[in-house]
Coordinates of C-alpha atoms in Angstrom, one line a residue:
Chain X
M18 CA 143.8 60.1 85.4
T19 CA 144.5 63.5 87.5
E20 CA 143.1 64.1 90.7
V21 CA 140.3 66.7 89.5
E22 CA 139.0 64.2 87.1
L23 CA 138.6 61.6 89.7
K24 CA 136.4 64.1 92.1
V25 CA 133.9 64.8 89.2
R26 CA 133.4 62.4 86.3
P27 CA 133.7 64.0 83.1
I28 CA 130.0 65.1 81.4
K29 CA 128.4 63.7 78.1
N30 CA 127.0 66.6 76.7
G31 CA 127.0 70.3 78.4
T32 CA 129.0 73.4 79.5
V33 CA 132.4 73.1 81.7
I34 CA 133.3 76.4 83.4
D35 CA 136.8 76.0 84.5
H36 CA 139.6 78.3 85.9
I37 CA 137.1 79.9 88.0
A38 CA 138.8 82.0 91.2
A39 CA 138.7 80.0 93.7
G40 CA 135.9 80.4 96.1
Q41 CA 133.7 82.3 93.3
A42 CA 131.9 78.9 92.0
L43 CA 128.6 79.6 94.0
N44 CA 128.5 83.3 92.5
V45 CA 128.9 81.9 89.1
L46 CA 126.0 79.8 89.7
K47 CA 124.3 82.8 90.8
I48 CA 125.0 84.8 87.9
L49 CA 123.7 82.6 85.4
G50 CA 120.8 82.0 87.4
I51 CA 121.1 78.4 88.5
F52 CA 119.5 77.8 91.8
G53 CA 118.7 74.7 93.6
T54 CA 115.4 74.5 92.3
S55 CA 116.8 74.3 88.5
D56 CA 116.4 71.0 87.0
A57 CA 120.1 70.8 85.8
T58 CA 122.3 68.1 86.9
V59 CA 125.3 70.9 88.4
S60 CA 128.7 69.5 89.8
V61 CA 130.8 72.3 91.7
V62 CA 134.3 71.6 92.6
M63 CA 135.9 74.1 94.8
N64 CA 139.6 75.0 95.8
V65 CA 141.4 72.3 93.6
A66 CA 145.1 72.6 92.5
S67 CA 145.6 75.0 89.4
G68 CA 148.7 75.3 87.6
K69 CA 147.4 78.8 86.3
L70 CA 145.6 80.0 89.6
G71 CA 147.2 78.2 92.5
K72 CA 143.7 77.0 93.4
K73 CA 140.5 77.2 91.3
D74 CA 136.8 76.2 90.8
I75 CA 135.1 74.3 88.4
V76 CA 131.4 74.1 87.3
K77 CA 129.8 71.7 85.1
V78 CA 126.3 72.2 84.0
E79 CA 124.7 68.9 81.8
D80 CA 122.7 68.8 78.8
R81 CA 122.7 72.8 78.6
E82 CA 125.1 74.7 76.5
L83 CA 125.5 78.2 78.1
K84 CA 125.0 80.9 75.4
E85 CA 127.9 83.8 75.0
E86 CA 126.3 86.3 76.6
E87 CA 125.4 84.3 79.8
V88 CA 128.9 83.2 80.4
N89 CA 130.5 86.8 79.4
R90 CA 129.0 88.0 82.5
I91 CA 130.8 85.4 84.6
A92 CA 134.1 87.4 84.0
L93 CA 132.6 90.0 86.8
I94 CA 134.0 87.9 89.3
A95 CA 136.3 85.2 87.5
P96 CA 138.3 87.1 84.5
A97 CA 140.2 84.1 84.0
A98 CA 137.4 81.4 83.6
T99 CA 137.3 79.2 80.3
I100 CA 134.1 78.1 78.9
N101 CA 134.2 74.4 77.3
I102 CA 131.0 73.3 75.6
I103 CA 131.2 69.3 75.5
R104 CA 129.4 66.9 72.9
N105 CA 129.6 63.3 73.6
F106 CA 132.5 63.7 75.8
N107 CA 134.6 66.1 73.0
V108 CA 135.2 69.6 73.7
V109 CA 133.8 71.1 70.7
E110 CA 134.3 74.7 71.4
K111 CA 136.5 76.2 74.0
R112 CA 136.7 80.2 74.7
N113 CA 137.3 82.5 77.3
V114 CA 135.0 84.9 79.0
D115 CA 134.7 88.4 77.7
L116 CA 133.1 91.1 79.6
P117 CA 130.2 93.2 77.8
N118 CA 130.4 96.9 77.4
E119 CA 127.1 97.0 79.9
I120 CA 126.0 95.0 82.3
V121 CA 122.2 94.9 83.2
K122 CA 120.4 93.3 86.0
V123 CA 123.5 91.4 87.5
V124 CA 124.9 93.9 89.7
R125 CA 123.2 96.4 92.1
C126 CA 124.6 99.9 92.7
Q127 CA 126.5 100.3 96.1
N128 CA 125.3 103.8 96.5
P129 CA 122.6 103.6 98.8
S130 CA 121.3 107.0 97.7
C131 CA 121.1 105.9 93.9
I132 CA 117.7 106.2 92.1
S133 CA 118.6 102.5 90.9
N134 CA 118.4 101.5 94.6
T135 CA 114.5 102.6 95.0
S136 CA 111.0 100.7 93.8
E137 CA 111.6 102.9 90.7
P138 CA 111.0 100.5 87.1
I139 CA 114.2 100.4 85.9
S140 CA 116.8 97.9 85.9
S141 CA 120.5 98.3 87.5
R142 CA 122.8 99.3 84.5
M143 CA 126.8 99.7 84.9
T144 CA 129.0 100.5 82.2
V145 CA 132.2 98.2 82.2
K146 CA 135.0 101.1 82.2
T147 CA 137.9 98.9 82.6
K148 CA 137.8 95.1 82.1
N149 CA 141.2 94.2 84.0
P150 CA 140.8 94.8 86.7
V151 CA 136.9 95.2 86.2
L152 CA 135.6 98.6 87.0
L153 CA 131.9 99.2 86.8
R154 CA 130.6 102.5 86.7
C155 CA 126.6 102.9 87.9
V156 CA 125.1 104.4 84.8
Y157 CA 122.7 106.4 86.9
C158 CA 124.4 108.1 89.7
E159 CA 128.1 107.1 88.2
Q160 CA 129.3 105.7 91.2
L161 CA 132.5 103.3 90.4
L162 CA 132.3 99.5 91.5
T163 CA 135.4 97.5 91.6
E164 CA 136.0 95.6 94.8
R165 CA 133.7 93.1 96.3
I166 CA 131.6 93.3 93.3
A167 CA 130.3 90.0 94.5
D168 CA 128.5 91.1 97.2
Y169 CA 126.5 93.3 94.8
L170 CA 125.3 90.4 92.8
I171 CA 121.6 90.6 92.3
Chain A
M5 CA 126.8 123.0 67.7
F6 CA 124.3 122.1 70.5
K7 CA 122.6 118.9 69.8
K8 CA 121.4 117.9 73.1
R9 CA 118.1 116.8 74.3
H10 CA 118.7 117.0 77.9
V11 CA 120.9 118.4 80.2
L12 CA 122.2 116.0 82.8
T13 CA 125.8 116.2 83.5
M14 CA 128.9 118.6 82.5
R15 CA 130.8 115.5 81.7
E16 CA 128.5 115.4 78.7
F17 CA 129.6 118.8 77.3
S18 CA 132.3 119.5 75.1
R19 CA 134.2 122.7 75.4
D20 CA 132.6 123.7 72.1
E21 CA 128.9 123.1 73.3
I22 CA 129.7 125.2 76.4
D23 CA 131.2 127.9 74.5
S24 CA 128.1 128.0 72.4
V25 CA 125.9 128.2 75.3
I26 CA 128.1 130.9 77.0
E27 CA 127.7 132.9 73.5
L28 CA 123.7 132.3 73.7
A29 CA 123.7 133.6 77.3
S30 CA 125.7 136.5 76.5
S31 CA 123.5 137.4 73.8
L32 CA 120.4 137.1 75.9
E33 CA 121.7 139.6 78.8
P34 CA 119.7 142.4 77.8
Y35 CA 116.2 140.3 78.1
A36 CA 117.8 138.6 81.2
R37 CA 117.8 142.3 82.4
G38 CA 114.0 143.0 81.5
K39 CA 113.9 143.6 78.1
K40 CA 110.6 142.4 76.4
S41 CA 110.6 138.8 74.5
S42 CA 108.2 136.3 73.0
M43 CA 111.1 133.6 71.9
L44 CA 109.2 131.0 74.1
E45 CA 105.7 132.2 74.0
G46 CA 103.3 129.3 74.5
K47 CA 105.7 127.2 76.0
I48 CA 105.6 125.9 79.4
L49 CA 108.5 125.0 81.8
A50 CA 107.5 122.3 84.8
L51 CA 109.6 122.8 87.9
L52 CA 109.9 119.6 90.1
F53 CA 111.9 120.6 93.0
F54 CA 111.8 117.7 95.4
E55 CA 114.1 119.5 97.8
P56 CA 113.9 123.1 98.6
S57 CA 115.9 125.5 96.7
T58 CA 115.8 129.2 96.1
R59 CA 118.0 130.7 94.1
T60 CA 117.9 127.5 91.2
R61 CA 114.0 127.4 91.1
M62 CA 113.4 131.1 91.0
S63 CA 116.4 131.9 88.5
F64 CA 114.9 129.2 86.1
E65 CA 111.3 130.8 86.5
T66 CA 112.8 133.8 85.9
A67 CA 114.3 132.7 82.9
M68 CA 111.5 131.2 81.6
K69 CA 109.4 134.5 82.0
R70 CA 111.7 136.5 80.5
L71 CA 111.7 134.5 77.6
G72 CA 107.9 135.0 77.6
G73 CA 106.8 131.3 78.5
S74 CA 105.4 130.0 81.6
T75 CA 105.9 127.9 84.3
I76 CA 104.1 124.8 86.4
N77 CA 105.1 123.9 89.7
L78 CA 104.9 120.5 91.5
G79 CA 104.9 122.6 95.0
S80 CA 106.2 120.8 97.8
A81 CA 106.6 116.8 97.3
E82 CA 104.1 116.1 100.5
A83 CA 101.4 117.9 98.8
S84 CA 101.5 116.0 95.6
S85 CA 100.8 112.7 94.1
V86 CA 104.4 111.7 95.2
A87 CA 103.2 111.7 98.4
K88 CA 100.7 109.0 97.6
G89 CA 103.6 106.6 96.5
E90 CA 103.6 107.3 92.7
S91 CA 107.1 106.6 90.9
L92 CA 109.2 109.3 89.9
A93 CA 109.0 107.5 86.3
D94 CA 105.1 108.0 86.5
T95 CA 105.3 111.6 88.0
I96 CA 107.7 112.4 85.0
R97 CA 105.4 110.4 82.3
V98 CA 102.6 112.6 83.4
I99 CA 104.2 115.8 83.8
G100 CA 106.1 115.6 80.4
G101 CA 102.6 115.6 78.9
Y102 CA 101.7 118.8 80.3
A103 CA 104.9 120.9 79.8
D104 CA 107.6 121.5 77.1
A105 CA 110.7 120.7 79.4
I106 CA 111.4 119.9 82.8
V107 CA 113.5 121.0 85.1
I108 CA 114.1 118.3 88.2
R109 CA 115.8 118.5 91.7
H110 CA 115.5 115.4 93.5
P111 CA 117.5 113.9 96.4
K112 CA 118.3 110.6 94.8
E113 CA 121.6 110.4 92.9
G114 CA 120.7 109.7 89.0
S115 CA 117.1 110.7 89.4
A116 CA 117.8 113.3 86.5
R117 CA 119.0 110.3 84.4
L118 CA 116.2 108.5 85.3
A119 CA 113.6 111.3 84.4
S120 CA 115.6 111.6 81.0
E121 CA 114.5 107.8 80.4
F122 CA 111.1 108.2 80.9
S123 CA 110.2 111.9 79.8
P124 CA 109.1 112.7 76.2
V125 CA 110.2 116.1 76.7
P126 CA 113.8 117.6 77.7
V127 CA 114.8 117.3 81.4
L128 CA 117.2 119.7 82.9
N129 CA 119.3 118.3 86.0
A130 CA 119.0 121.0 88.7
G131 CA 120.7 118.8 91.4
D132 CA 120.3 115.3 91.9
G133 CA 121.7 114.7 95.4
A134 CA 125.4 114.7 95.9
G135 CA 125.4 114.4 92.2
H136 CA 125.3 116.8 89.5
H137 CA 123.9 120.4 89.3
P138 CA 125.3 121.4 85.5
T139 CA 123.3 124.9 85.2
Q140 CA 125.6 125.6 88.6
T141 CA 128.7 125.3 86.5
L142 CA 127.6 126.6 83.4
L143 CA 126.7 130.0 85.2
D144 CA 129.9 129.6 87.0
L145 CA 132.0 129.7 83.8
Y146 CA 130.0 132.4 82.5
T147 CA 130.8 134.4 85.7
I148 CA 134.4 133.7 85.0
K149 CA 134.4 134.5 81.3
K150 CA 132.2 137.8 81.6
E151 CA 134.3 139.4 84.7
S152 CA 137.7 137.6 84.3
N153 CA 139.1 135.1 81.5
L154 CA 138.6 131.8 80.9
D155 CA 141.8 131.2 79.3
D156 CA 145.2 131.0 80.9
L157 CA 143.2 131.1 84.1
S158 CA 144.4 130.7 87.7
I159 CA 141.7 129.5 90.0
A160 CA 141.8 128.5 93.7
L161 CA 138.6 126.0 94.8
V162 CA 138.2 126.9 98.7
G163 CA 136.3 125.2 101.5
D164 CA 134.2 121.8 101.1
L165 CA 136.0 119.8 97.9
K166 CA 135.0 116.7 99.5
Y167 CA 131.5 116.5 99.4
G168 CA 130.7 119.9 97.4
R169 CA 129.1 118.9 94.1
T170 CA 129.6 122.4 92.3
V171 CA 133.4 122.3 92.6
H172 CA 133.7 118.5 91.3
S173 CA 132.0 119.5 88.2
L174 CA 133.3 123.2 87.9
A175 CA 136.9 121.5 88.4
Y176 CA 135.9 118.9 85.6
A177 CA 135.0 121.9 83.2
L178 CA 137.9 124.2 84.0
S179 CA 139.9 121.1 82.8
L180 CA 138.5 121.6 79.3
Y181 CA 139.6 125.3 79.6
G182 CA 143.5 124.1 80.7
A183 CA 143.2 126.1 84.0
D184 CA 145.8 126.0 86.7
I185 CA 143.6 124.7 89.9
S186 CA 144.4 125.1 93.5
L187 CA 142.7 123.2 95.8
V188 CA 142.3 124.5 99.3
S189 CA 140.8 122.7 101.8
P190 CA 141.3 121.3 105.4
P191 CA 142.8 118.1 105.3
A192 CA 139.9 116.3 106.2
L193 CA 137.6 117.6 103.3
R194 CA 140.4 117.3 100.1
M195 CA 138.7 116.4 96.9
P196 CA 138.8 112.8 96.1
E197 CA 141.6 111.4 94.7
A198 CA 139.6 109.7 92.0
I199 CA 138.5 113.2 90.6
K200 CA 142.1 114.8 91.2
A201 CA 143.3 111.8 89.0
D202 CA 140.9 112.6 86.3
L203 CA 141.9 116.3 86.4
S204 CA 145.9 115.2 86.1
S205 CA 145.0 113.0 83.4
K206 CA 143.7 115.9 81.1
G207 CA 147.0 117.7 81.6
T208 CA 145.5 120.1 84.3
H209 CA 148.1 121.6 86.9
V210 CA 146.4 120.6 90.3
Y211 CA 148.1 122.0 93.6
E212 CA 147.0 121.0 96.6
T213 CA 147.2 123.2 100.0
S214 CA 145.5 123.9 103.1
D215 CA 146.7 127.3 103.4
L216 CA 145.1 129.9 101.3
T217 CA 148.0 132.6 101.8
E218 CA 150.2 130.1 100.0
V219 CA 148.3 130.6 96.5
I220 CA 146.5 134.1 97.2
E221 CA 148.9 136.1 95.4
Q222 CA 149.0 134.3 92.1
I223 CA 145.0 133.7 91.5
D224 CA 142.8 135.3 89.1
V225 CA 139.7 133.8 90.5
L226 CA 139.1 132.4 94.5
Y227 CA 135.9 130.5 94.3
M228 CA 134.7 129.9 98.0
T229 CA 132.3 127.2 99.1
R230 CA 130.2 127.0 102.5
I231 CA 132.2 124.5 104.9
Q232 CA 128.9 122.6 106.6
R233 CA 128.8 122.4 110.1
E234 CA 127.5 118.8 109.8
R235 CA 130.5 117.4 108.4
F236 CA 132.3 117.6 111.6
P237 CA 131.7 115.5 114.7
D238 CA 133.4 117.9 117.2
P239 CA 132.0 121.8 116.9
L240 CA 135.3 122.8 118.2
E241 CA 137.2 121.4 115.1
Y242 CA 134.3 122.9 112.8
Q243 CA 135.0 126.5 114.3
K244 CA 138.4 125.9 113.9
V245 CA 138.3 125.1 110.3
A246 CA 135.6 127.3 109.6
R247 CA 137.8 130.4 110.7
S248 CA 141.0 129.8 109.0
Y249 CA 138.9 130.2 105.5
R250 CA 136.9 133.2 106.7
L251 CA 137.3 136.0 103.9
T252 CA 137.9 139.7 104.8
P253 CA 138.6 142.6 103.1
E254 CA 142.3 143.1 104.7
F255 CA 143.2 139.3 103.5
L256 CA 142.4 140.3 100.2
A257 CA 144.8 143.4 100.1
E258 CA 147.4 140.6 99.4
A259 CA 145.6 139.3 96.1
K260 CA 146.2 140.9 92.8
K261 CA 143.7 143.8 92.0
T262 CA 141.7 142.0 89.1
L263 CA 141.0 139.1 91.6
I264 CA 137.5 138.3 91.6
V265 CA 135.6 136.7 94.4
M266 CA 133.0 133.9 93.6
H267 CA 130.6 131.6 95.7
P268 CA 127.5 129.6 94.9
L269 CA 125.6 131.0 97.9
P270 CA 124.2 130.7 100.3
R271 CA 127.1 131.9 102.3
V272 CA 127.5 131.5 106.1
D273 CA 130.3 133.4 107.4
E274 CA 133.0 132.3 104.8
I275 CA 133.1 135.9 103.4
T276 CA 132.3 138.6 105.8
P277 CA 129.7 141.5 104.9
A278 CA 132.6 144.1 104.7
V279 CA 133.9 142.4 101.2
D280 CA 130.6 143.0 99.8
S281 CA 131.7 146.1 98.9
T282 CA 135.4 145.8 97.5
P283 CA 135.8 145.7 94.0
N284 CA 136.7 142.1 93.9
A285 CA 133.2 140.7 94.9
R286 CA 131.4 138.9 92.2
Y287 CA 129.0 136.5 93.8
F288 CA 125.8 138.5 93.5
H289 CA 126.7 138.9 89.7
Q290 CA 127.1 135.3 89.6
S291 CA 123.6 134.6 90.9
F292 CA 122.5 137.0 88.5
Y293 CA 124.2 135.3 85.9
G294 CA 122.0 132.4 86.5
V295 CA 119.1 133.8 84.6
P296 CA 120.9 134.3 81.2
I297 CA 122.5 131.0 81.1
R298 CA 119.4 129.2 81.8
M299 CA 117.4 131.1 79.4
A300 CA 120.1 130.2 76.7
L301 CA 119.8 126.4 77.8
L302 CA 115.9 126.3 77.7
K303 CA 116.2 128.0 74.4
L304 CA 118.6 125.8 72.8
L305 CA 116.3 122.9 74.4
M306 CA 112.8 124.2 73.4
G307 CA 113.7 126.0 70.7
G308 CA 111.4 128.9 69.7
D309 CA 112.5 130.9 67.0
N310 CA 110.6 134.1 67.1
D311 CA 112.2 137.1 68.4

């Protein structure tokens, strides 16, 4: 058994998000809408050694199979993340995250003068210009967002 | 050729679309000068200016009236329902029920895009904060076409190239025409890298300098802009910079005879009044051309077939 597996036991059913950039696990939960008040059993492992990334975070959500569109938004902050769907201790599906072409209600525009940062009845909308590195453009004011995206998560 | 429902940014215009607007504007010029027209008779244009404007507001109003239509006006934002806390989205939905098209100027960037999402009628962006002002760019291109030449053009954009929204979208539009662009500004007010990179990626030749004398002999169009005092923390520094870009008839002696001088106005002291009477001055022509260009856009967006 490797050290990682010792830290968090395997789950029977649910979703394991692996290869999250170190330090981003809590932001991943935020993007997934998983807060302390959620019922789900959630394990978070941060800063474990990884062959691929040096260090990585892992999130395990029990008894819930996350949908593709839910997890794809994770690519905003953890483009190397892999999603494993677990049934009866077996990985039945494994896939990478792929950012959609438009992100709605996930990231707010960093431009304080943007109309999307007012009380108008609209949702923040970002067009994904490039996926690696992630480059977003606000649909309203066209301001680009590429660094510190996690700071602007809604 | 022109299939737009709204006019929000220059980026949404292809060269063919710009050409079709320019062509229509040219055919409408006699009407802009006073020939009677009933092309938009019975149509109503709503003017929503949440920020002060003289030329843009009045030229839209003139354009609509010259085409036989009429205008309704929001008046000042303080005296309207906006002051009661109504959202822009609601204001647009309500006024979209009164008018056949809406012209909006608003301090927030992206406000015209928001308006287009809620409006049942076409929206024309007349300036959204530091964002876009596409009708200004179209009238600039029209001026260049009428008074100089849009093909094989060599143009210098002078002044505040960092914050000036008109020069950003003008530079973008000129890249569609393969113009050679000289960017002349004090180092602190240079055009943002992202915009320059975008121009270069379109194959536009961009030259950057802070010295106008370097390029004055080669250019066909000299596009001056205002340097705003508030951009400088040090008033002495402002004076120094402002003086270095003050255009005089003596300076123009170095230029091509056919050079034209443009300015989006209002000017402060970057063009001395003595330049007004030189054959190079075109900035008052330019402000007039706002009328035929806006007439063309209103006609394209609101239809109206009767001549």
